[in-house]
Short mmCIF file of C-alpha atoms and ligand atoms in Angstrom, two decimals:
data_model
loop_
_atom_site.label_atom_id
_atom_site.label_comp_id
_atom_site.label_asym_id
_atom_site.label_seq_id
_atom_site.Cartn_x
_atom_site.Cartn_y
_atom_site.Cartn_z
CA MET A 13 0.37 -102.67 -27.64
CA ALA A 14 -2.78 -102.14 -29.10
CA ASP A 15 -6.26 -103.78 -27.84
CA LYS A 16 -8.96 -102.66 -29.43
CA THR A 17 -9.94 -101.32 -33.74
CA ILE A 18 -11.59 -99.59 -35.38
CA TYR A 19 -12.59 -99.69 -39.49
CA LEU A 20 -12.28 -96.64 -41.89
CA GLN A 21 -14.35 -97.36 -45.52
CA VAL A 22 -12.04 -95.62 -48.02
CA ASP A 23 -13.73 -96.25 -51.68
CA GLU A 24 -14.22 -100.47 -51.32
CA ALA A 25 -11.73 -100.96 -48.73
CA ARG A 26 -11.84 -101.11 -45.32
CA HIS A 27 -9.07 -100.06 -43.32
CA GLU A 28 -8.67 -101.21 -39.70
CA LEU A 29 -6.91 -98.89 -36.79
CA PRO A 30 -5.50 -99.51 -33.53
CA LEU A 31 -6.86 -98.15 -30.99
CA LEU A 32 -4.06 -97.69 -28.54
CA SER A 33 -4.69 -97.29 -24.61
CA GLY A 34 -2.96 -94.85 -22.37
CA SER A 35 -3.08 -95.07 -18.22
CA LEU A 36 -5.57 -91.81 -18.16
CA GLY A 37 -7.42 -90.07 -20.99
CA PRO A 38 -8.92 -90.57 -24.13
CA ASP A 39 -8.09 -93.47 -26.68
CA VAL A 40 -5.88 -92.71 -29.55
CA ILE A 41 -6.21 -93.70 -33.07
CA ASP A 42 -2.69 -94.99 -34.46
CA ILE A 43 -2.69 -93.34 -38.11
CA ARG A 44 1.06 -94.33 -38.54
CA ARG A 45 -0.32 -96.61 -41.67
CA LEU A 46 -2.88 -94.38 -43.23
CA TYR A 47 -1.39 -92.64 -45.41
CA ALA A 48 0.64 -95.99 -46.34
CA GLU A 49 -2.55 -98.10 -46.52
CA THR A 50 -4.93 -95.64 -48.10
CA GLY A 51 -3.20 -92.51 -49.64
CA LEU A 52 -4.45 -90.19 -47.13
CA PHE A 53 -3.74 -87.49 -44.63
CA THR A 54 -5.55 -86.28 -41.20
CA TYR A 55 -6.34 -82.60 -41.23
CA ASP A 56 -5.85 -80.89 -37.47
CA PRO A 57 -4.42 -77.51 -38.25
CA GLY A 58 -4.53 -76.82 -34.03
CA PHE A 59 -3.72 -80.69 -33.15
CA THR A 60 -7.34 -79.86 -31.60
CA SER A 61 -7.91 -83.68 -32.02
CA THR A 62 -4.22 -85.03 -32.33
CA ALA A 63 -1.64 -86.83 -29.53
CA SER A 64 1.60 -86.55 -31.10
CA CYS A 65 3.17 -88.78 -28.28
CA ARG A 66 3.51 -91.31 -25.71
CA SER A 67 4.19 -89.51 -22.98
CA SER A 68 4.49 -90.35 -18.73
CA ILE A 69 4.80 -86.88 -16.98
CA THR A 70 2.44 -85.06 -17.37
CA TYR A 71 -1.61 -85.66 -17.29
CA VAL A 72 -4.49 -82.48 -17.91
CA ASP A 73 -7.94 -83.31 -17.64
CA GLY A 74 -9.32 -80.20 -19.20
CA ASP A 75 -13.44 -81.51 -18.59
CA ASN A 76 -12.71 -81.90 -15.00
CA GLY A 77 -10.03 -79.31 -13.63
CA ILE A 78 -7.24 -82.18 -12.94
CA LEU A 79 -3.40 -81.80 -13.48
CA LEU A 80 -1.09 -84.25 -12.14
CA TYR A 81 3.07 -83.94 -12.56
CA ARG A 82 4.24 -87.65 -12.42
CA GLY A 83 0.52 -88.52 -11.12
CA TYR A 84 0.76 -86.41 -7.84
CA PRO A 85 -2.16 -83.51 -8.42
CA ILE A 86 -0.58 -79.87 -8.43
CA GLU A 87 -2.47 -79.01 -5.59
CA GLN A 88 -0.20 -81.47 -2.87
CA LEU A 89 2.91 -80.46 -4.85
CA ALA A 90 2.24 -77.01 -4.40
CA GLU A 91 1.38 -77.60 -0.61
CA LYS A 92 4.04 -79.61 0.18
CA CYS A 93 6.90 -79.67 -2.23
CA ASP A 94 9.03 -76.91 -3.12
CA PHE A 95 10.33 -76.53 -6.96
CA LEU A 96 13.61 -78.11 -7.04
CA GLU A 97 12.04 -81.36 -5.14
CA VAL A 98 9.13 -80.64 -8.21
CA CYS A 99 12.30 -80.43 -10.78
CA TYR A 100 13.63 -83.76 -9.54
CA LEU A 101 10.36 -85.75 -9.87
CA LEU A 102 9.03 -84.08 -13.52
CA LEU A 103 12.89 -85.08 -14.39
CA GLN A 104 13.16 -88.43 -12.46
CA GLY A 105 9.91 -89.81 -12.48
CA GLU A 106 9.49 -90.10 -8.66
CA LEU A 107 10.04 -87.64 -5.49
CA PRO A 108 13.53 -87.44 -4.04
CA LYS A 109 14.30 -88.85 -0.85
CA GLY A 110 16.32 -86.86 1.57
CA SER A 111 20.13 -87.90 0.51
CA GLU A 112 18.86 -87.78 -3.78
CA MET A 113 17.55 -84.38 -2.79
CA ARG A 114 19.99 -83.01 -1.09
CA ASN A 115 22.79 -84.51 -4.34
CA PHE A 116 20.43 -82.70 -6.71
CA VAL A 117 20.53 -79.62 -5.08
CA THR A 118 24.08 -79.34 -4.59
CA SER A 119 24.43 -80.78 -8.27
CA ILE A 120 22.17 -77.15 -9.22
CA SER A 121 23.98 -75.09 -6.74
CA GLN A 122 27.53 -75.64 -8.47
CA HIS A 123 26.30 -74.89 -12.32
CA VAL A 124 24.40 -71.33 -10.93
CA MET A 125 27.37 -69.41 -12.24
CA VAL A 126 27.34 -68.75 -16.33
CA HIS A 127 30.25 -68.52 -18.18
CA GLU A 128 31.72 -64.44 -17.67
CA GLN A 129 31.87 -64.35 -21.16
CA LEU A 130 28.01 -64.45 -21.71
CA THR A 131 27.51 -62.02 -19.85
CA ARG A 132 28.79 -59.63 -22.61
CA PHE A 133 25.78 -60.96 -25.21
CA TYR A 134 23.59 -58.79 -23.40
CA SER A 135 25.40 -55.51 -24.61
CA GLY A 136 24.67 -56.40 -27.37
CA PHE A 137 20.71 -55.41 -26.61
CA ARG A 138 19.35 -51.97 -26.39
CA ARG A 139 18.63 -51.39 -22.78
CA ASP A 140 14.83 -51.57 -23.97
CA ALA A 141 15.10 -54.56 -25.00
CA HIS A 142 12.22 -57.47 -24.38
CA PRO A 143 13.83 -59.50 -21.93
CA MET A 144 12.57 -62.72 -23.65
CA ALA A 145 14.24 -61.53 -26.96
CA ILE A 146 17.41 -61.03 -25.15
CA LEU A 147 16.56 -65.33 -23.24
CA VAL A 148 16.22 -66.41 -26.95
CA GLY A 149 19.49 -65.08 -27.12
CA VAL A 150 21.70 -65.88 -24.47
CA VAL A 151 20.13 -69.57 -23.76
CA GLY A 152 20.73 -70.09 -27.60
CA ALA A 153 24.27 -69.19 -27.31
CA LEU A 154 24.70 -71.31 -24.30
CA SER A 155 25.00 -74.19 -27.21
CA ALA A 156 28.10 -72.54 -28.19
CA PHE A 157 29.49 -72.79 -24.51
CA TYR A 158 28.25 -76.80 -24.33
CA HIS A 159 28.05 -77.69 -27.72
CA GLU A 160 31.17 -80.51 -27.74
CA VAL A 161 30.07 -81.97 -24.64
CA ILE A 162 26.39 -83.04 -25.36
CA ASP A 163 26.29 -86.69 -26.66
CA ILE A 164 22.03 -86.52 -26.64
CA ASN A 165 22.14 -90.32 -26.70
CA SER A 166 23.25 -90.19 -23.82
CA LYS A 167 21.37 -90.33 -20.51
CA GLU A 168 24.53 -88.88 -18.42
CA ASP A 169 24.93 -85.97 -21.03
CA ARG A 170 21.52 -85.33 -20.97
CA TYR A 171 20.67 -85.29 -17.07
CA LEU A 172 23.68 -82.72 -17.21
CA SER A 173 22.29 -80.57 -19.41
CA ALA A 174 19.30 -80.21 -17.53
CA ILE A 175 21.14 -79.19 -14.33
CA ARG A 176 23.27 -77.13 -16.22
CA LEU A 177 19.57 -75.27 -17.64
CA ILE A 178 17.64 -75.87 -14.44
CA ALA A 179 20.64 -73.82 -12.79
CA LYS A 180 21.35 -71.36 -15.25
CA MET A 181 18.04 -70.00 -15.89
CA PRO A 182 17.49 -68.05 -12.82
CA THR A 183 20.73 -66.13 -13.47
CA LEU A 184 20.37 -65.31 -16.68
CA VAL A 185 16.57 -64.29 -16.20
CA ALA A 186 17.46 -61.57 -13.62
CA MET A 187 20.63 -60.91 -15.88
CA CYS A 188 18.19 -59.89 -17.94
CA TYR A 189 15.99 -57.17 -15.94
CA LYS A 190 19.37 -56.05 -14.23
CA TYR A 191 20.79 -55.29 -17.57
CA SER A 192 17.18 -53.16 -18.36
CA ILE A 193 17.91 -50.71 -16.20
CA GLY A 194 21.51 -50.06 -16.49
CA MET A 195 22.56 -51.94 -13.13
CA PRO A 196 25.23 -54.46 -11.99
CA PHE A 197 24.49 -58.36 -12.47
CA ILE A 198 24.28 -59.77 -9.17
CA TYR A 199 25.83 -63.27 -8.81
CA PRO A 200 24.32 -66.41 -7.18
CA LYS A 201 25.31 -66.93 -4.07
CA ARG A 202 25.68 -70.96 -3.49
CA LYS A 203 24.09 -70.50 0.54
CA LEU A 204 20.29 -69.44 -0.92
CA GLY A 205 17.94 -71.78 -1.95
CA TYR A 206 16.42 -71.64 -5.66
CA ALA A 207 13.42 -69.00 -5.32
CA GLU A 208 15.27 -66.56 -3.05
CA ASN A 209 18.41 -66.57 -4.85
CA PHE A 210 16.73 -65.30 -7.94
CA LEU A 211 15.28 -63.07 -6.23
CA ARG A 212 18.39 -62.00 -4.59
CA MET A 213 19.76 -61.40 -7.92
CA MET A 214 16.62 -59.10 -8.87
CA MET A 215 16.97 -57.27 -6.30
CA ALA A 216 19.53 -56.85 -4.59
CA ASP A 217 22.65 -53.46 -5.48
CA PRO A 218 26.26 -53.88 -4.84
CA TYR A 219 25.62 -50.57 -2.42
CA ASP A 220 22.46 -52.49 -0.86
CA ASP A 221 22.03 -55.83 -0.11
CA TYR A 222 18.48 -58.02 -0.22
CA ILE A 223 17.08 -60.39 2.73
CA ALA A 224 13.87 -61.64 0.99
CA ASN A 225 10.38 -61.67 3.48
CA PRO A 226 9.69 -65.54 3.60
CA VAL A 227 6.11 -65.42 2.17
CA LEU A 228 7.33 -64.11 -1.05
CA VAL A 229 10.36 -66.77 -1.59
CA ARG A 230 7.12 -68.67 -0.62
CA ALA A 231 5.21 -67.16 -2.93
CA LEU A 232 7.48 -67.05 -5.91
CA ASP A 233 8.37 -71.19 -5.04
CA ARG A 234 4.65 -72.09 -5.78
CA ILE A 235 3.98 -69.87 -9.20
CA LEU A 236 7.21 -71.86 -10.45
CA ILE A 237 5.78 -75.20 -8.94
CA LEU A 238 2.35 -74.54 -10.71
CA HIS A 239 4.44 -72.86 -14.40
CA ALA A 240 6.41 -76.35 -14.50
CA ASP A 241 5.43 -78.31 -16.93
CA HIS A 242 1.55 -79.03 -19.21
CA GLU A 243 1.33 -81.58 -21.15
CA GLN A 244 2.26 -80.58 -24.95
CA ASN A 245 1.17 -76.74 -25.03
CA ALA A 246 2.67 -74.45 -27.48
CA SER A 247 6.35 -74.66 -26.50
CA THR A 248 6.81 -77.55 -25.51
CA SER A 249 5.72 -79.00 -28.63
CA THR A 250 8.01 -76.58 -29.99
CA VAL A 251 10.96 -77.73 -27.81
CA ARG A 252 10.06 -81.64 -29.14
CA LEU A 253 9.51 -80.73 -32.73
CA ALA A 254 13.52 -78.76 -32.62
CA GLY A 255 14.85 -81.64 -30.79
CA SER A 256 13.44 -84.35 -32.96
CA SER A 257 16.09 -83.72 -35.43
CA GLY A 258 18.69 -84.26 -32.98
CA ALA A 259 18.87 -80.40 -32.64
CA ASN A 260 21.52 -79.06 -29.23
CA PRO A 261 19.03 -79.17 -25.92
CA TYR A 262 20.07 -75.44 -25.59
CA ALA A 263 18.81 -74.88 -28.79
CA CYS A 264 15.14 -77.10 -28.26
CA VAL A 265 14.59 -75.04 -25.33
CA ALA A 266 15.23 -71.16 -27.21
CA ALA A 267 12.43 -72.44 -29.52
CA GLY A 268 10.29 -73.01 -26.85
CA ILE A 269 11.45 -69.49 -25.49
CA ALA A 270 10.24 -67.75 -28.54
CA CYS A 271 7.20 -69.74 -29.13
CA LEU A 272 6.61 -68.91 -25.04
CA TRP A 273 6.45 -65.47 -25.48
CA GLY A 274 3.17 -64.92 -27.86
CA ALA A 275 0.45 -63.07 -26.20
CA ALA A 276 -1.90 -65.82 -26.96
CA HIS A 277 0.52 -68.56 -24.73
CA GLY A 278 3.00 -67.55 -22.00
CA GLY A 279 3.14 -63.64 -23.11
CA ALA A 280 -0.84 -63.91 -21.74
CA ASN A 281 0.75 -62.87 -17.79
CA GLU A 282 2.18 -59.59 -19.15
CA ALA A 283 -1.02 -58.61 -21.36
CA VAL A 284 -3.16 -59.50 -18.20
CA LEU A 285 -1.12 -57.00 -16.33
CA ASN A 286 -1.39 -54.46 -19.39
CA MET A 287 -5.37 -55.51 -19.80
CA LEU A 288 -6.13 -54.47 -16.67
CA GLU A 289 -4.21 -51.24 -16.24
CA GLU A 290 -6.09 -50.21 -19.20
CA ILE A 291 -9.58 -51.47 -18.35
CA GLY A 292 -8.48 -48.65 -14.95
CA ASP A 293 -11.89 -48.95 -13.29
CA VAL A 294 -14.29 -51.95 -12.10
CA SER A 295 -16.89 -49.64 -14.23
CA ARG A 296 -15.39 -50.21 -17.30
CA ILE A 297 -15.30 -54.02 -17.43
CA GLY A 298 -18.88 -54.34 -19.16
CA GLU A 299 -16.81 -51.83 -21.98
CA TYR A 300 -14.18 -54.57 -21.74
CA VAL A 301 -16.24 -57.63 -22.07
CA ASN A 302 -18.75 -56.56 -24.80
CA ARG A 303 -15.38 -56.23 -26.55
CA ALA A 304 -14.34 -59.65 -26.01
CA LYS A 305 -17.43 -60.55 -27.31
CA ASP A 306 -17.31 -58.16 -30.39
CA LYS A 307 -16.54 -61.10 -33.67
CA ASN A 308 -15.56 -57.80 -35.21
CA ASP A 309 -12.51 -56.62 -32.40
CA PRO A 310 -10.07 -58.13 -32.25
CA PHE A 311 -9.68 -57.34 -28.02
CA ARG A 312 -9.57 -60.57 -26.32
CA LEU A 313 -9.89 -61.41 -22.11
CA MET A 314 -6.34 -62.05 -21.58
CA GLY A 315 -5.76 -64.73 -18.89
CA PHE A 316 -9.49 -66.26 -20.09
CA GLY A 317 -9.81 -69.45 -22.14
CA HIS A 318 -7.20 -72.44 -22.46
CA ARG A 319 -7.14 -74.85 -24.92
CA VAL A 320 -7.52 -78.10 -23.21
CA TYR A 321 -9.19 -76.51 -19.98
CA LYS A 322 -13.18 -76.37 -20.43
CA ASN A 323 -13.34 -76.10 -16.53
CA TYR A 324 -11.18 -73.91 -14.65
CA ASP A 325 -7.80 -73.93 -14.56
CA PRO A 326 -6.30 -75.13 -10.71
CA ARG A 327 -3.50 -73.56 -11.60
CA ALA A 328 -5.68 -70.27 -11.73
CA LYS A 329 -7.54 -70.79 -8.42
CA LEU A 330 -3.87 -71.69 -6.48
CA MET A 331 -3.07 -68.51 -7.80
CA ARG A 332 -5.56 -66.53 -6.61
CA GLN A 333 -4.70 -68.39 -3.32
CA THR A 334 -1.31 -67.18 -3.56
CA CYS A 335 -2.34 -64.11 -4.47
CA HIS A 336 -4.52 -63.17 -1.25
CA GLU A 337 -1.14 -64.31 1.01
CA VAL A 338 0.73 -62.10 -1.14
CA LEU A 339 -0.82 -59.04 -0.45
CA SER A 340 -1.85 -59.67 3.22
CA ALA A 341 1.77 -60.27 3.99
CA LEU A 342 2.38 -56.75 1.95
CA ASN A 343 -0.67 -55.17 3.74
CA LEU A 344 -1.92 -54.65 0.25
CA HIS A 345 -5.08 -55.96 1.04
CA ASP A 346 -7.18 -53.07 -1.52
CA ASP A 347 -4.58 -53.89 -4.48
CA ARG A 348 -6.73 -52.10 -6.98
CA LEU A 349 -5.81 -54.90 -9.19
CA PHE A 350 -6.68 -57.62 -7.46
CA LYS A 351 -9.98 -56.54 -7.02
CA LEU A 352 -10.34 -55.19 -10.67
CA ALA A 353 -9.20 -58.96 -11.60
CA MET A 354 -11.95 -60.62 -9.22
CA GLU A 355 -14.84 -58.10 -10.12
CA LEU A 356 -13.72 -58.91 -14.13
CA GLU A 357 -13.66 -63.01 -13.32
CA ARG A 358 -17.31 -62.54 -11.74
CA ILE A 359 -18.87 -60.15 -14.24
CA ALA A 360 -17.15 -62.91 -17.02
CA LEU A 361 -18.35 -65.73 -14.99
CA GLU A 362 -21.86 -64.89 -15.04
CA ASP A 363 -22.01 -63.64 -18.78
CA ASP A 364 -23.13 -66.43 -21.00
CA TYR A 365 -21.21 -65.86 -24.15
CA PHE A 366 -17.95 -67.27 -21.70
CA VAL A 367 -20.32 -69.73 -20.11
CA GLN A 368 -21.45 -71.66 -23.25
CA ARG A 369 -17.24 -71.71 -24.32
CA LYS A 370 -16.56 -72.95 -21.23
CA LEU A 371 -14.01 -70.01 -20.80
CA TYR A 372 -12.71 -69.72 -17.65
CA PRO A 373 -9.60 -67.81 -15.84
CA ASN A 374 -6.52 -69.42 -16.77
CA VAL A 375 -2.71 -69.55 -14.77
CA ASP A 376 -2.18 -66.10 -16.53
CA PHE A 377 -5.06 -64.49 -15.30
CA TYR A 378 -4.03 -63.92 -11.79
CA SER A 379 -0.01 -64.54 -12.04
CA GLY A 380 0.86 -61.42 -13.19
CA ILE A 381 -0.43 -59.47 -9.76
CA VAL A 382 1.91 -61.90 -8.04
CA LEU A 383 4.61 -60.89 -9.43
CA ARG A 384 3.42 -57.18 -9.33
CA ALA A 385 3.41 -57.09 -5.66
CA LEU A 386 6.72 -58.94 -5.58
CA GLY A 387 7.59 -55.95 -6.99
CA ILE A 388 8.84 -57.60 -10.40
CA PRO A 389 8.17 -55.52 -13.87
CA THR A 390 5.88 -56.57 -16.38
CA GLU A 391 8.12 -57.24 -18.53
CA MET A 392 9.76 -59.66 -16.66
CA PHE A 393 6.66 -61.65 -16.45
CA THR A 394 6.89 -64.16 -19.48
CA ALA A 395 10.47 -64.44 -18.69
CA ILE A 396 10.04 -66.06 -15.07
CA PHE A 397 7.12 -68.26 -16.88
CA ALA A 398 10.31 -69.21 -19.25
CA LEU A 399 12.84 -69.83 -16.25
CA ALA A 400 9.66 -72.26 -14.76
CA ARG A 401 9.11 -73.56 -17.51
CA SER A 402 12.88 -74.84 -18.78
CA ILE A 403 12.24 -77.69 -16.57
CA GLY A 404 9.08 -79.29 -18.06
CA TRP A 405 11.32 -78.18 -21.40
CA ILE A 406 14.10 -80.00 -20.62
CA ALA A 407 12.39 -83.28 -18.73
CA GLN A 408 9.97 -84.06 -22.30
CA TRP A 409 12.92 -83.49 -24.53
CA ASP A 410 14.55 -86.02 -22.45
CA GLU A 411 11.74 -88.66 -22.37
CA MET A 412 11.21 -87.75 -26.37
CA ILE A 413 14.96 -88.55 -26.75
CA SER A 414 14.59 -91.71 -24.54
CA ASP A 415 11.65 -92.93 -26.95
CA PRO A 416 12.84 -96.45 -29.17
CA GLU A 417 10.13 -94.80 -31.22
CA LEU A 418 11.82 -91.15 -31.68
CA ARG A 419 11.72 -89.86 -35.55
CA ILE A 420 12.05 -86.73 -36.99
CA GLY A 421 8.87 -85.27 -36.71
CA ARG A 422 8.12 -84.16 -40.32
CA PRO A 423 3.84 -83.16 -40.49
CA ARG A 424 2.77 -83.23 -44.04
CA GLN A 425 -0.01 -80.52 -45.73
CA LEU A 426 -3.53 -80.13 -47.39
CA TYR A 427 -2.19 -78.30 -50.62
CA GLN A 428 -4.14 -75.61 -52.06
CA GLY A 429 -1.76 -74.04 -54.26
CA VAL A 430 -1.07 -73.94 -58.29
CA ILE A 431 -0.97 -77.01 -59.88
CA THR A 432 2.34 -77.37 -61.98
CA ARG A 433 2.96 -74.90 -65.08
CA ASP A 434 6.06 -73.74 -67.13
CA VAL A 435 8.83 -71.21 -66.21
CA THR A 436 8.60 -68.74 -69.17
CA ASN A 437 11.71 -66.32 -69.69
CA ILE A 438 11.47 -63.43 -68.13
CA SER A 439 11.87 -61.20 -71.93
CA ALA A 440 8.46 -63.40 -72.59
CA ARG A 441 6.19 -62.06 -68.96
C1 SDX B 522 -1.49 -71.14 -21.52
O1 SDX B 522 -1.98 -75.34 -23.59
C2 SDX B 522 -1.09 -74.84 -22.79
O2 SDX B 522 -1.60 -75.21 -21.66
C3 SDX B 522 -1.05 -73.44 -22.61
C4 SDX B 522 -1.01 -73.16 -20.81
C5 SDX B 522 0.97 -73.57 -20.30
O3 SDX B 522 0.68 -73.75 -18.79
O4 SDX B 522 1.89 -73.87 -21.67
O5 SDX B 522 -1.59 -74.08 -20.29
C6 SDX B 522 0.00 -71.98 -21.27
O6 SDX B 522 -0.68 -70.59 -22.40
C7 SDX B 522 -2.64 -69.76 -21.33
C8 SDX B 522 -3.34 -69.28 -22.02
C9 SDX B 522 -3.21 -67.99 -22.06
N1 SDX B 522 -3.56 -66.78 -23.03
C10 SDX B 522 -4.50 -66.07 -22.72
O7 SDX B 522 -4.56 -66.21 -22.10
C11 SDX B 522 -4.74 -65.28 -24.17
C12 SDX B 522 -6.29 -65.78 -24.10
N2 SDX B 522 -7.29 -66.61 -24.83
C13 SDX B 522 -7.20 -67.34 -26.13
O8 SDX B 522 -6.34 -66.56 -26.99
C14 SDX B 522 -7.69 -68.64 -26.19
O9 SDX B 522 -8.49 -68.87 -24.93
C15 SDX B 522 -6.63 -69.45 -26.09
C16 SDX B 522 -6.09 -68.91 -27.49
C17 SDX B 522 -6.37 -69.83 -24.81
C18 SDX B 522 -6.70 -70.66 -26.53
O10 SDX B 522 -7.26 -70.69 -27.86
P1 SDX B 522 -8.27 -72.21 -28.68
O11 SDX B 522 -8.31 -73.31 -27.73
O12 SDX B 522 -7.79 -71.73 -30.16
O13 SDX B 522 -9.92 -71.50 -28.99
P2 SDX B 522 -10.44 -70.67 -29.68
O14 SDX B 522 -9.67 -69.82 -30.05
O15 SDX B 522 -11.02 -71.60 -30.83
O16 SDX B 522 -11.64 -70.28 -29.22
C19 SDX B 522 -13.28 -70.67 -29.01
C20 SDX B 522 -14.08 -69.62 -28.62
C21 SDX B 522 -14.12 -68.82 -29.88
O17 SDX B 522 -15.30 -67.91 -29.95
P3 SDX B 522 -16.02 -68.46 -31.31
O18 SDX B 522 -15.51 -68.28 -32.63
O19 SDX B 522 -16.46 -69.96 -30.80
O20 SDX B 522 -17.09 -67.90 -31.33
O21 SDX B 522 -13.99 -68.83 -27.71
C22 SDX B 522 -13.23 -66.95 -28.17
C23 SDX B 522 -13.50 -67.49 -29.73
O22 SDX B 522 -13.27 -66.40 -29.98
N3 SDX B 522 -12.78 -67.24 -27.03
C24 SDX B 522 -12.49 -66.06 -26.80
C25 SDX B 522 -11.33 -65.87 -25.73
N4 SDX B 522 -10.52 -67.55 -26.06
C26 SDX B 522 -11.94 -68.08 -26.53
N5 SDX B 522 -12.88 -65.30 -26.31
C27 SDX B 522 -12.32 -63.77 -26.06
N6 SDX B 522 -11.61 -63.71 -24.81
C28 SDX B 522 -10.96 -64.94 -24.98
N7 SDX B 522 -9.59 -64.95 -24.21
#
């Protein structure tokens, strides 16, 4: 409901545009009638000033480095909850009570297996295929296994899709890794916790089971919490746009996976590790910082900067703390990449170029170091980001589909092409 208005003068006409207020964050100018009344579009190619939807799921205050999931600060959730509790919260809007949590965990445990025929999709890929290429394919393929049982207008069907995705993503992601190293798939075990099950499917072999270190399980669970949702980021907006056409939720999430893969987005965690390996030694940090500042050099400091955070990403702080815990638990205090990352952060945060542009470490800067310490190969990092973000994608998709204001997303453009002209026959060209 609009309680304030602004006025737009176009030629002689003065147009009244409603201002809408949320519970937190900036007011928005409701421009839905703008084109009809003025014949004008707005122009915002990177959506730096555009609110694409109403949402009650996640709130990000970039200036103050605040991240809330359903109103709860990420710091408290990371400390007091586990990932499945956070999945319940993002999906249902409230933290679960004991019985609700037990029912939720039971529901998830009943869907962790994938259809045996789905395993054949993997053998169609080269062994060295990037895990994200495989994931886009196999998650999209889930549409073929559940297409007829999805009525997106049924809350129950949407909830079942969410349960299936949350439950199956660890299995599918671990299968990407096993396939890449030519090892047999390890099936999930019903009695194991979510993060523990995933680590076992990644690390166990038929001849040698794997008992996960509880510290590493907790660290992975926290990494999943930190990556679960983040408002209308590029991949979530992709899922929403795909979903606005009525597409199957698995197809929508596959589109989100494709978008997350980009190095400017979820692919950054893998790029950070590759960057740190390339820098190699603290003596070369200055060279790379200068390259990052050089407009003629496409190199950017991966894991630094953020469209919304103009302060320290709260997830990066928690990730750095998790780094310390994991490296201590593994007696890797002198991990060279972690020391290199902290020195790189120190130097960058003292450099005017980064300070003036408010470029701070983001969630991807330290996550790769933790994942590497857990024994996870670099090319799997973004797939694990996708595993975690699947709950955010499906919760945002569910919110959109149940929104009475839902319309298919169809942006317009500022056309700069050739003006109308007639076709001449090829013989005359
Ligand atoms: C994620 O949106 C989300 O919420 C995403 C995410 C999520 O949870 O979903 O938080 C996850 O994607 C985190 C971001 C991971 N990406 C990286 O770490 C890649 C490196 N970062 C940059 O590519 C960049 O900072 C972005 C893409 C993250 C943000 O890009 P913007 O908002 O479009 O910023 P910009 O390109 O307009 O940069 C503003 C200025 C420019 O300099 P000037 O033209 O003003 O002189 O800052 C510079 C940029 O050149 N700049 C960088 C830089 N990031 C921005 N310079 C060097 N190194 C960088 N990393």
